CSV table of C-alpha atoms in Angstrom, one decimal:
chain,number,residue,atom,x,y,z
Q,1,MET,CA,-4.5,38.9,-7.1
Q,2,LEU,CA,-2.5,35.7,-6.5
Q,3,SER,CA,-0.4,37.6,-4.0
Q,4,ARG,CA,-3.5,38.9,-2.3
Q,5,LYS,CA,-4.7,35.3,-1.6
Q,6,GLY,CA,-1.3,34.4,-0.4
Q,7,ILE,CA,-0.5,31.9,-3.3
Q,8,ILE,CA,2.7,33.7,-4.3
Q,9,PRO,CA,5.0,35.9,-2.3
Q,10,GLU,CA,5.0,39.6,-2.5
Q,11,GLU,CA,8.5,40.0,-3.9
Q,12,TYR,CA,7.5,38.0,-7.0
Q,13,VAL,CA,4.8,40.6,-7.8
Q,14,LEU,CA,5.2,43.5,-10.3
Q,15,THR,CA,5.9,46.8,-8.6
Q,16,ARG,CA,2.9,48.4,-10.1
Q,17,LEU,CA,0.7,45.7,-9.0
Q,18,ALA,CA,2.1,45.6,-5.6
Q,19,GLU,CA,1.8,49.5,-5.1
Q,20,ASP,CA,-1.9,49.2,-5.8
Q,21,VAL,CA,-2.5,47.0,-2.8
Q,22,PRO,CA,-2.9,48.8,0.6
Q,23,GLU,CA,-0.2,48.3,3.1
Q,24,HIS,CA,-2.6,47.0,5.7
Q,25,ALA,CA,-4.2,44.5,3.4
Q,26,ARG,CA,-1.1,43.2,1.6
Q,27,TYR,CA,-0.2,40.6,4.1
Q,28,ARG,CA,-3.8,40.1,5.3
Q,29,ALA,CA,-4.0,36.4,3.8
Q,30,ARG,CA,-0.9,35.3,5.5
Q,31,GLU,CA,-2.5,35.8,8.9
Q,32,ARG,CA,-4.7,33.0,8.5
Q,33,ARG,CA,-4.3,30.2,10.8
Q,34,ALA,CA,-2.2,27.1,9.5
Q,35,ARG,CA,-4.2,24.1,9.1
Q,36,PHE,CA,-3.5,21.0,11.3
Q,37,VAL,CA,-5.4,18.8,8.8
Q,38,GLY,CA,-5.8,19.8,5.1
Q,39,LYS,CA,-9.2,19.7,3.3
Q,40,ASN,CA,-8.0,16.6,1.4
Q,41,GLY,CA,-7.0,14.8,4.7
Q,42,THR,CA,-3.3,15.3,4.8
Q,43,CYS,CA,-1.8,16.1,8.0
Q,44,ASN,CA,0.2,19.4,7.9
Q,45,VAL,CA,2.8,18.4,10.2
Q,46,ALA,CA,6.7,18.4,9.5
Q,47,HIS,CA,8.9,16.0,11.4
Q,48,LYS,CA,12.4,17.4,12.0
Q,49,ASN,CA,15.6,16.6,13.8
Q,50,ILE,CA,14.8,13.0,14.0
Q,51,ARG,CA,18.0,11.5,15.4
Q,52,GLU,CA,17.1,7.8,15.5
Q,53,GLN,CA,16.9,7.3,11.7
Q,54,GLY,CA,17.7,3.6,12.1
Q,55,ARG,CA,14.1,2.9,13.4
Q,56,PHE,CA,12.8,3.1,9.9
Q,57,LEU,CA,15.2,0.4,8.7
Q,58,GLN,CA,13.8,-1.9,11.4
Q,59,ASP,CA,10.4,-1.9,9.6
Q,60,VAL,CA,11.8,-2.1,5.9
Q,61,PHE,CA,8.4,-3.3,4.6
Q,62,THR,CA,6.4,-0.3,5.9
Q,63,THR,CA,9.2,2.1,4.8
Q,64,LEU,CA,9.0,0.8,1.1
Q,65,VAL,CA,5.2,1.1,1.2
Q,66,ASP,CA,5.4,4.6,2.4
Q,67,LEU,CA,7.9,5.8,-0.2
Q,68,LYS,CA,6.7,7.4,-3.3
Q,69,TRP,CA,6.4,5.3,-6.6
Q,70,PRO,CA,9.5,6.6,-8.2
Q,71,HIS,CA,11.6,5.9,-5.2
Q,72,THR,CA,10.2,2.6,-4.9
Q,73,LEU,CA,10.7,1.6,-8.4
Q,74,ILE,CA,14.2,2.8,-8.4
Q,75,ILE,CA,15.0,0.7,-5.3
Q,76,PHE,CA,13.4,-2.3,-6.7
Q,77,THR,CA,15.5,-1.7,-10.0
Q,78,MET,CA,18.7,-1.5,-8.2
Q,79,THR,CA,18.0,-4.4,-6.0
Q,80,PHE,CA,17.6,-6.5,-9.0
Q,81,LEU,CA,20.6,-5.2,-10.8
Q,82,CYS,CA,22.8,-5.6,-7.7
Q,83,SER,CA,21.7,-9.2,-7.2
Q,84,TRP,CA,22.4,-10.0,-10.8
Q,85,LEU,CA,25.8,-8.5,-10.7
Q,86,LEU,CA,26.7,-10.0,-7.5
Q,87,PHE,CA,25.7,-13.6,-8.5
Q,88,GLY,CA,27.1,-12.9,-11.9
Q,89,MET,CA,30.4,-12.2,-10.3
Q,90,THR,CA,30.1,-15.4,-8.2
Q,91,TRP,CA,29.4,-17.5,-11.4
Q,92,TRP,CA,32.4,-16.0,-13.0
Q,93,LEU,CA,34.7,-16.7,-10.0
Q,94,ILE,CA,33.5,-20.3,-10.0
Q,95,ALA,CA,34.3,-20.7,-13.6
Q,96,PHE,CA,37.7,-19.0,-13.3
Q,97,ALA,CA,38.7,-21.2,-10.2
Q,98,HIS,CA,37.6,-24.3,-12.0
Q,99,GLY,CA,39.4,-23.4,-15.2
Q,100,ASP,CA,36.3,-23.2,-17.3
Q,101,LEU,CA,37.5,-19.9,-18.8
Q,102,ASP,CA,40.9,-21.2,-19.8
Q,103,HIS,CA,39.6,-24.3,-21.2
Q,104,SER,CA,36.8,-22.4,-23.3
Q,105,THR,CA,39.4,-20.0,-24.7
Q,106,GLN,CA,41.6,-23.0,-25.9
Q,107,LEU,CA,38.7,-24.7,-27.5
Q,108,GLN,CA,37.2,-21.5,-29.1
Q,109,ALA,CA,39.1,-22.3,-32.5
Q,110,GLY,CA,38.0,-25.9,-32.6
Q,111,GLY,CA,34.3,-25.2,-33.4
Q,112,SER,CA,31.6,-25.9,-30.9
Q,113,GLN,CA,32.7,-25.6,-27.2
Q,114,ARG,CA,30.4,-28.4,-26.2
Q,115,ALA,CA,31.7,-30.8,-28.8
Q,116,GLY,CA,35.3,-30.0,-27.7
Q,117,GLU,CA,34.5,-30.5,-24.2
Q,118,GLU,CA,33.1,-34.0,-24.9
Q,119,ALA,CA,36.1,-34.9,-27.1
Q,120,SER,CA,38.7,-33.7,-24.4
Q,121,GLY,CA,36.7,-35.3,-21.4
Q,122,PHE,CA,36.6,-31.9,-19.6
Q,123,VAL,CA,33.4,-31.0,-17.7
Q,124,PRO,CA,32.9,-27.4,-16.6
Q,125,CYS,CA,30.8,-26.3,-13.7
Q,126,VAL,CA,28.6,-24.1,-16.0
Q,127,THR,CA,28.6,-24.7,-19.7
Q,128,SER,CA,29.1,-22.0,-22.2
Q,129,ILE,CA,30.7,-19.5,-19.8
Q,130,HIS,CA,33.7,-17.9,-21.4
Q,131,SER,CA,33.5,-14.3,-19.9
Q,132,PHE,CA,31.9,-12.2,-17.3
Q,133,THR,CA,29.2,-11.1,-19.8
Q,134,SER,CA,28.2,-14.7,-20.3
Q,135,ALA,CA,28.3,-15.3,-16.5
Q,136,PHE,CA,26.0,-12.1,-16.0
Q,137,LEU,CA,23.6,-13.4,-18.6
Q,138,PHE,CA,23.5,-16.8,-16.9
Q,139,SER,CA,22.8,-15.2,-13.4
Q,140,ILE,CA,19.7,-13.5,-15.1
Q,141,GLU,CA,18.6,-16.7,-16.5
Q,142,VAL,CA,18.8,-18.4,-13.1
Q,143,GLN,CA,17.1,-15.8,-11.1
Q,144,VAL,CA,14.4,-14.9,-13.4
Q,145,THR,CA,14.0,-18.7,-14.5
Q,146,ILE,CA,14.2,-17.9,-18.2
Q,147,GLY,CA,16.1,-21.0,-19.2
Q,148,PHE,CA,17.2,-20.2,-22.8
Q,149,GLY,CA,19.0,-23.8,-22.8
Q,150,GLY,CA,22.5,-22.6,-23.9
Q,151,ARG,CA,24.0,-22.6,-20.4
Q,152,MET,CA,23.3,-24.9,-17.6
Q,153,VAL,CA,25.0,-26.1,-14.4
Q,154,THR,CA,26.6,-29.6,-14.2
Q,155,GLU,CA,27.3,-31.9,-11.4
Q,156,GLU,CA,30.8,-31.5,-11.6
Q,157,CYS,CA,30.9,-28.6,-8.9
Q,158,PRO,CA,29.0,-28.9,-5.6
Q,159,THR,CA,29.7,-25.2,-5.0
Q,160,ALA,CA,27.9,-24.2,-8.2
Q,161,ILE,CA,24.8,-26.2,-7.2
Q,162,LEU,CA,24.9,-24.4,-3.8
Q,163,VAL,CA,25.1,-21.0,-5.5
Q,164,LEU,CA,22.1,-22.1,-7.6
Q,165,ILE,CA,20.0,-22.9,-4.7
Q,166,VAL,CA,20.9,-19.7,-3.0
Q,167,GLN,CA,20.4,-17.4,-5.9
Q,168,ASN,CA,16.8,-19.0,-6.4
Q,169,ILE,CA,15.9,-18.4,-2.7
Q,170,VAL,CA,17.2,-14.7,-3.0
Q,171,GLY,CA,15.3,-14.2,-6.2
Q,172,LEU,CA,12.1,-15.4,-4.6
Q,173,VAL,CA,12.5,-13.3,-1.5
Q,174,ILE,CA,13.0,-10.3,-3.8
Q,175,ASN,CA,10.0,-11.0,-5.9
Q,176,ALA,CA,7.8,-11.6,-2.8
Q,177,ILE,CA,8.8,-8.3,-1.2
Q,178,MET,CA,8.3,-6.5,-4.5
Q,179,LEU,CA,4.8,-8.0,-5.2
Q,180,GLY,CA,3.7,-7.3,-1.6
Q,181,CYS,CA,4.7,-3.6,-1.8
Q,182,ILE,CA,3.0,-3.0,-5.0
Q,183,PHE,CA,-0.1,-4.7,-3.8
Q,184,MET,CA,0.0,-2.7,-0.6
Q,185,LYS,CA,0.7,0.6,-2.5
Q,186,THR,CA,-2.1,0.0,-5.0
Q,187,ALA,CA,-4.7,-1.1,-2.4
Q,188,GLN,CA,-4.0,1.5,0.3
Q,189,ALA,CA,-6.7,2.6,2.5
Q,190,HIS,CA,-6.5,6.3,1.5
Q,191,ARG,CA,-7.4,5.3,-2.1
Q,192,ARG,CA,-10.9,4.4,-1.1
Q,193,ALA,CA,-11.1,7.6,0.9
Q,194,GLU,CA,-10.9,9.6,-2.3
Q,195,THR,CA,-14.7,8.8,-2.9
Q,196,LEU,CA,-15.7,9.8,0.7
Q,197,ILE,CA,-16.6,13.5,0.4
Q,198,PHE,CA,-17.5,16.2,2.9
Q,199,SER,CA,-19.0,19.4,2.3
Q,200,LYS,CA,-16.7,22.3,1.6
Q,201,HIS,CA,-18.3,24.3,4.4
Q,202,ALA,CA,-19.8,23.6,7.8
Q,203,VAL,CA,-23.0,25.6,9.1
Q,204,ILE,CA,-24.2,26.6,12.5
Q,205,ALA,CA,-28.0,27.0,12.7
Q,206,LEU,CA,-31.1,26.3,15.0
Q,207,ARG,CA,-32.3,22.7,15.2
Q,208,GLU,CA,-35.0,21.9,17.7
Q,209,GLY,CA,-34.5,25.2,19.4
Q,210,ARG,CA,-30.7,24.7,19.9
Q,211,LEU,CA,-27.8,25.9,18.0
Q,212,CYS,CA,-26.0,23.0,16.1
Q,213,PHE,CA,-22.8,22.7,14.2
Q,214,MET,CA,-23.6,20.7,11.0
Q,215,LEU,CA,-21.9,19.3,8.2
Q,216,ARG,CA,-22.7,16.8,5.2
Q,217,VAL,CA,-20.9,13.7,4.4
Q,218,GLY,CA,-21.3,11.3,1.4
Q,219,ASP,CA,-19.9,8.2,-0.3
Q,220,LEU,CA,-19.8,8.2,-4.1
Q,221,ARG,CA,-19.3,4.5,-4.7
Q,222,LYS,CA,-22.0,1.9,-4.4
Q,223,SER,CA,-19.9,-0.5,-2.4
Q,224,MET,CA,-20.5,0.3,1.2
Q,225,ILE,CA,-18.4,1.3,4.2
Q,226,ILE,CA,-19.0,-1.3,6.8
Q,227,SER,CA,-19.0,-0.3,10.6
Q,228,ALA,CA,-18.4,3.4,9.5
Q,229,THR,CA,-17.9,5.7,12.5
Q,230,ILE,CA,-17.4,9.4,12.6
Q,231,ARG,CA,-16.1,11.8,15.2
Q,232,MET,CA,-15.0,15.3,15.5
Q,233,GLN,CA,-12.3,17.1,17.4
Q,234,VAL,CA,-11.5,20.8,18.0
Q,235,VAL,CA,-7.9,21.9,17.6
Q,236,LYS,CA,-7.0,25.1,19.2
Q,237,LYS,CA,-4.4,26.9,21.3
Q,238,THR,CA,-5.2,26.8,25.0
Q,239,THR,CA,-3.4,27.8,28.3
Q,240,SER,CA,-3.9,25.9,31.4
Q,241,LEU,CA,-4.4,27.5,34.9
Q,242,GLU,CA,-0.8,26.8,35.7
Q,243,GLY,CA,0.2,28.9,32.6
Q,244,GLU,CA,1.1,26.0,30.4
Q,245,VAL,CA,0.6,26.7,26.6
Q,246,VAL,CA,-0.7,24.0,24.5
Q,247,PRO,CA,-0.4,25.0,20.9
Q,248,LEU,CA,-2.4,22.1,19.6
Q,249,ASN,CA,-4.9,21.0,22.1
Q,250,GLN,CA,-7.3,18.3,20.7
Q,251,ILE,CA,-10.8,18.4,22.3
Q,252,ASP,CA,-13.3,15.7,21.5
Q,253,ILE,CA,-16.7,17.0,20.9
Q,254,GLN,CA,-20.0,14.9,21.2
Q,255,MET,CA,-21.7,14.5,18.0
Q,256,GLU,CA,-25.1,13.1,16.9
Q,257,ASN,CA,-26.4,11.7,13.4
Q,258,PRO,CA,-29.7,10.6,12.3
Q,259,VAL,CA,-29.2,7.0,13.3
Q,260,GLY,CA,-27.9,7.7,16.8
Q,261,GLY,CA,-24.4,7.3,18.2
Q,262,SER,CA,-21.1,7.5,16.3
Q,263,ASN,CA,-22.0,4.7,14.0
Q,264,ILE,CA,-23.5,5.7,10.5
Q,265,PHE,CA,-25.1,3.9,7.7
Q,266,LEU,CA,-23.5,5.6,4.7
Q,267,VAL,CA,-25.8,4.6,1.9
Q,268,SER,CA,-27.0,8.2,1.0
Q,269,PRO,CA,-25.4,11.6,2.2
Q,270,LEU,CA,-26.0,12.2,5.8
Q,271,LEU,CA,-26.3,15.4,7.9
Q,272,ILE,CA,-23.9,15.1,10.9
Q,273,TYR,CA,-24.5,17.6,13.7
Q,274,HIS,CA,-23.2,18.5,17.1
Q,275,VAL,CA,-25.4,20.2,19.6
Q,276,ILE,CA,-23.5,23.1,21.0
Q,277,ASP,CA,-24.2,22.9,24.8
Q,278,LYS,CA,-22.5,23.8,27.9
Q,279,ASN,CA,-20.0,20.9,27.4
Q,280,SER,CA,-19.1,22.0,23.9
Q,281,PRO,CA,-15.8,23.9,23.1
Q,282,LEU,CA,-18.0,26.0,20.7
Q,283,TYR,CA,-20.3,27.2,23.5
Q,284,ASP,CA,-19.0,30.9,23.5
Q,285,ILE,CA,-18.7,31.1,19.7
Q,286,SER,CA,-20.7,33.8,18.0
Q,287,PRO,CA,-20.7,35.1,14.2
Q,288,LEU,CA,-18.0,37.6,15.2
Q,289,HIS,CA,-15.5,34.7,16.0
Q,290,LEU,CA,-15.9,33.2,12.4
Q,291,ASN,CA,-13.1,34.7,10.7
Q,292,HIS,CA,-9.6,33.9,9.5
Q,293,HIS,CA,-8.0,35.4,12.6
Q,294,GLU,CA,-9.8,33.1,15.1
Q,295,ASP,CA,-7.7,30.2,16.3
Q,296,LEU,CA,-10.2,27.5,15.8
Q,297,GLU,CA,-10.2,24.3,13.7
Q,298,VAL,CA,-12.8,21.6,13.7
Q,299,ILE,CA,-11.4,18.2,12.4
Q,300,VAL,CA,-13.8,15.4,11.1
Q,301,ILE,CA,-12.6,11.8,10.9
Q,302,LEU,CA,-14.6,9.1,9.2
Q,303,GLU,CA,-13.4,5.4,9.6
Q,304,GLY,CA,-14.8,2.1,8.3
Q,305,VAL,CA,-14.0,-1.1,6.6
Q,306,VAL,CA,-14.0,-1.3,2.9
Q,307,GLU,CA,-16.6,-3.9,1.8
Q,308,THR,CA,-14.7,-5.1,-1.2
Q,309,THR,CA,-11.1,-5.5,0.4
Q,310,GLY,CA,-11.7,-5.6,4.1
Q,311,ILE,CA,-9.3,-3.0,4.6
Q,312,THR,CA,-9.9,-0.2,7.2
Q,313,THR,CA,-9.9,3.3,5.6
Q,314,GLN,CA,-10.1,6.7,7.1
Q,315,ALA,CA,-11.1,9.9,5.6
Q,316,ARG,CA,-10.4,13.2,7.2
Q,317,THR,CA,-11.1,16.8,6.6
Q,318,SER,CA,-11.1,20.0,8.7
Q,319,TYR,CA,-13.0,23.4,8.9
Q,320,LEU,CA,-11.4,26.7,9.9
Q,321,ALA,CA,-13.3,29.5,11.5
Q,322,ASP,CA,-13.9,31.3,8.4
Q,323,GLU,CA,-15.3,28.1,6.7
Q,324,ILE,CA,-18.0,27.8,9.2
Q,325,LEU,CA,-21.3,29.6,8.0
Q,326,TRP,CA,-23.5,31.0,10.6
Q,327,GLY,CA,-27.2,31.0,10.1
Q,328,GLN,CA,-27.4,28.6,6.9
Q,329,ARG,CA,-28.7,25.3,6.4
Q,330,PHE,CA,-27.9,22.5,3.8
Q,331,VAL,CA,-30.5,22.0,1.0
Q,332,PRO,CA,-32.2,18.7,0.6
Q,333,ILE,CA,-30.5,16.4,-2.2
Q,334,VAL,CA,-32.3,13.1,-1.8
Q,335,ALA,CA,-35.7,12.8,-3.8
Q,336,GLU,CA,-37.9,9.9,-4.7
Q,337,GLU,CA,-38.2,9.2,-8.2
Q,338,ASP,CA,-39.8,6.2,-10.2
Q,339,GLY,CA,-39.8,4.1,-7.0
Q,340,ARG,CA,-36.3,4.7,-5.9
Q,341,TYR,CA,-34.2,7.3,-4.2
Q,342,SER,CA,-31.9,9.5,-6.3
Q,343,VAL,CA,-29.2,11.8,-4.9
Q,344,ASP,CA,-28.3,15.2,-6.6
Q,345,TYR,CA,-24.7,15.6,-5.9
Q,346,SER,CA,-24.7,19.0,-7.7
Q,347,LYS,CA,-26.3,20.3,-4.6
Q,348,PHE,CA,-24.1,18.6,-2.1
Q,349,GLY,CA,-22.5,21.6,-0.5
Q,350,LYS,CA,-25.3,24.2,-1.2
Q,351,THR,CA,-26.8,26.2,1.6
Q,352,VAL,CA,-29.6,28.5,2.2
Q,353,LYS,CA,-29.9,31.2,4.8
Q,354,VAL,CA,-32.1,30.6,7.7
Q,355,PRO,CA,-33.3,32.8,10.6
Q,356,THR,CA,-30.6,32.3,13.4
Q,357,PRO,CA,-29.8,34.4,16.4
Q,358,SER,CA,-26.5,36.2,16.3
Q,359,CYS,CA,-25.5,35.2,19.8
Q,360,THR,CA,-23.6,32.5,21.5
Q,361,ALA,CA,-25.1,29.2,22.6
Q,362,ARG,CA,-24.4,30.4,26.3
Q,363,GLN,CA,-26.4,33.7,25.7
Q,364,LEU,CA,-29.2,31.6,24.2
Q,365,GLU,CA,-29.4,29.3,26.9
Q,366,GLU,CA,-29.5,32.0,29.5
Q,367,ASP,CA,-32.2,34.0,27.6
Q,368,ARG,CA,-34.7,31.7,25.8
Q,369,SER,CA,-36.7,34.7,24.7
Q,370,ILE,CA,-34.2,35.4,21.9
Q,371,ILE,CA,-35.8,32.6,19.9
Q,372,ASP,CA,-39.3,33.9,20.3
Q,373,SER,CA,-38.2,37.2,18.6
Q,374,ILE,CA,-36.9,35.4,15.5
Q,375,PRO,CA,-39.3,34.9,12.7
Q,376,LEU,CA,-38.9,31.2,12.0
Q,377,SER,CA,-39.6,30.0,8.6
Q,378,PRO,CA,-42.9,27.9,8.3
Q,379,LYS,CA,-42.5,24.1,8.0
Q,380,SER,CA,-42.4,22.8,4.6
Q,381,THR,CA,-45.4,20.7,3.5
Q,382,SER,CA,-45.1,17.9,1.2
Q,383,ARG,CA,-47.1,18.0,-2.1
Q,384,LYS,CA,-49.9,15.6,-2.1
Q,385,ARG,CA,-51.6,14.5,-5.2
Q,386,SER,CA,-55.4,15.1,-5.1
Q,387,PHE,CA,-57.6,12.4,-6.6
Q,388,ARG,CA,-61.4,13.0,-7.6
Q,389,LEU,CA,-63.4,9.8,-7.1
Q,390,LYS,CA,-66.2,9.3,-9.6
Q,391,PRO,CA,-69.2,7.8,-7.9
Q,392,LYS,CA,-70.4,4.5,-9.3
Q,393,PHE,CA,-74.2,5.5,-8.7
Q,394,THR,CA,-76.3,8.4,-8.7
Q,395,ILE,CA,-78.9,9.5,-6.3
Q,396,THR,CA,-82.2,10.7,-7.6
Q,397,ASP,CA,-85.5,11.9,-5.9
Q,398,GLU,CA,-88.4,9.5,-5.8
Q,399,PRO,CA,-91.3,10.6,-7.9
Q,400,SER,CA,-94.3,11.8,-5.9
């Protein structure tokens, strides 16, 4: 079953199971058109043979933000370790050049090192440094500003004071870059897009006597998307009059929504539809074209500003030809209950069949009599409560 769906290769299937699959249907799932944009919004594009790799280093911050979390954490850890080791070696060289290591070795047998230094009048550049390990620990204390109090810089060596200033600046720069990258990675725009949902299928049905391409979009969060706009594109392989083949020709299609224009007020789920007219790339699409062999993909892009963070976010999805249902309509999911409107997301992607002509929009426009032969469903009537008013007075006949 997995091999028939194209999930695992045929060569990994047991021989007995593979023999049960007909030869003409064994590779049927693999003939499906590759997506340009995934259902979750990821772009299915692989960049190869990039020769100018140095361009990524010119924008180090964006490169770090785009990396995966394990790679980012490894880079930050190695950056801290390398800086500690580098300055630890610097402190050890300063102590070695000033003679602090030799003097501390001579005074190790005489009790406290600081007391011995005060008795002999020798002032080191950094106190309590007698090996590379102690210099490395002092480097960590300086850069992280721990300050245990056992080691400190004296006024004896101006070089040591200069190194102290440089290490503090380098540590602040590393901390700033690290915190900025972590904040940007946790507050990336695509995180907010996880709660912007689209219907799994799109539908084509009649609306106001015209064929329309329709889909449903919704927002699961209570915080709104400000200035939300939505647009659609058709991606297909085309050939120009000169014979030039464009493998991924992106064609913008005009779309409409209940509030008009491309701006939407996404408080509750909305039905977004596109009228298939003579300017539409779907003008010659019929139910026979809605299969996995058809080279057709409709991309939907929703953009807006997150109300809580002010960051622009974008949610994307796509519909292949076999994900477009002909002659169906989305069921209503918004109802009024107890003085407020409630949304039933369990019916978000559910559809029902409706009478729809099995012809293209071109044929429907040329022959409008096709609509007259379709038994349209009657309009739904809203349920109204009936009230019986009791009269406050009675009418009686006058006595004769």
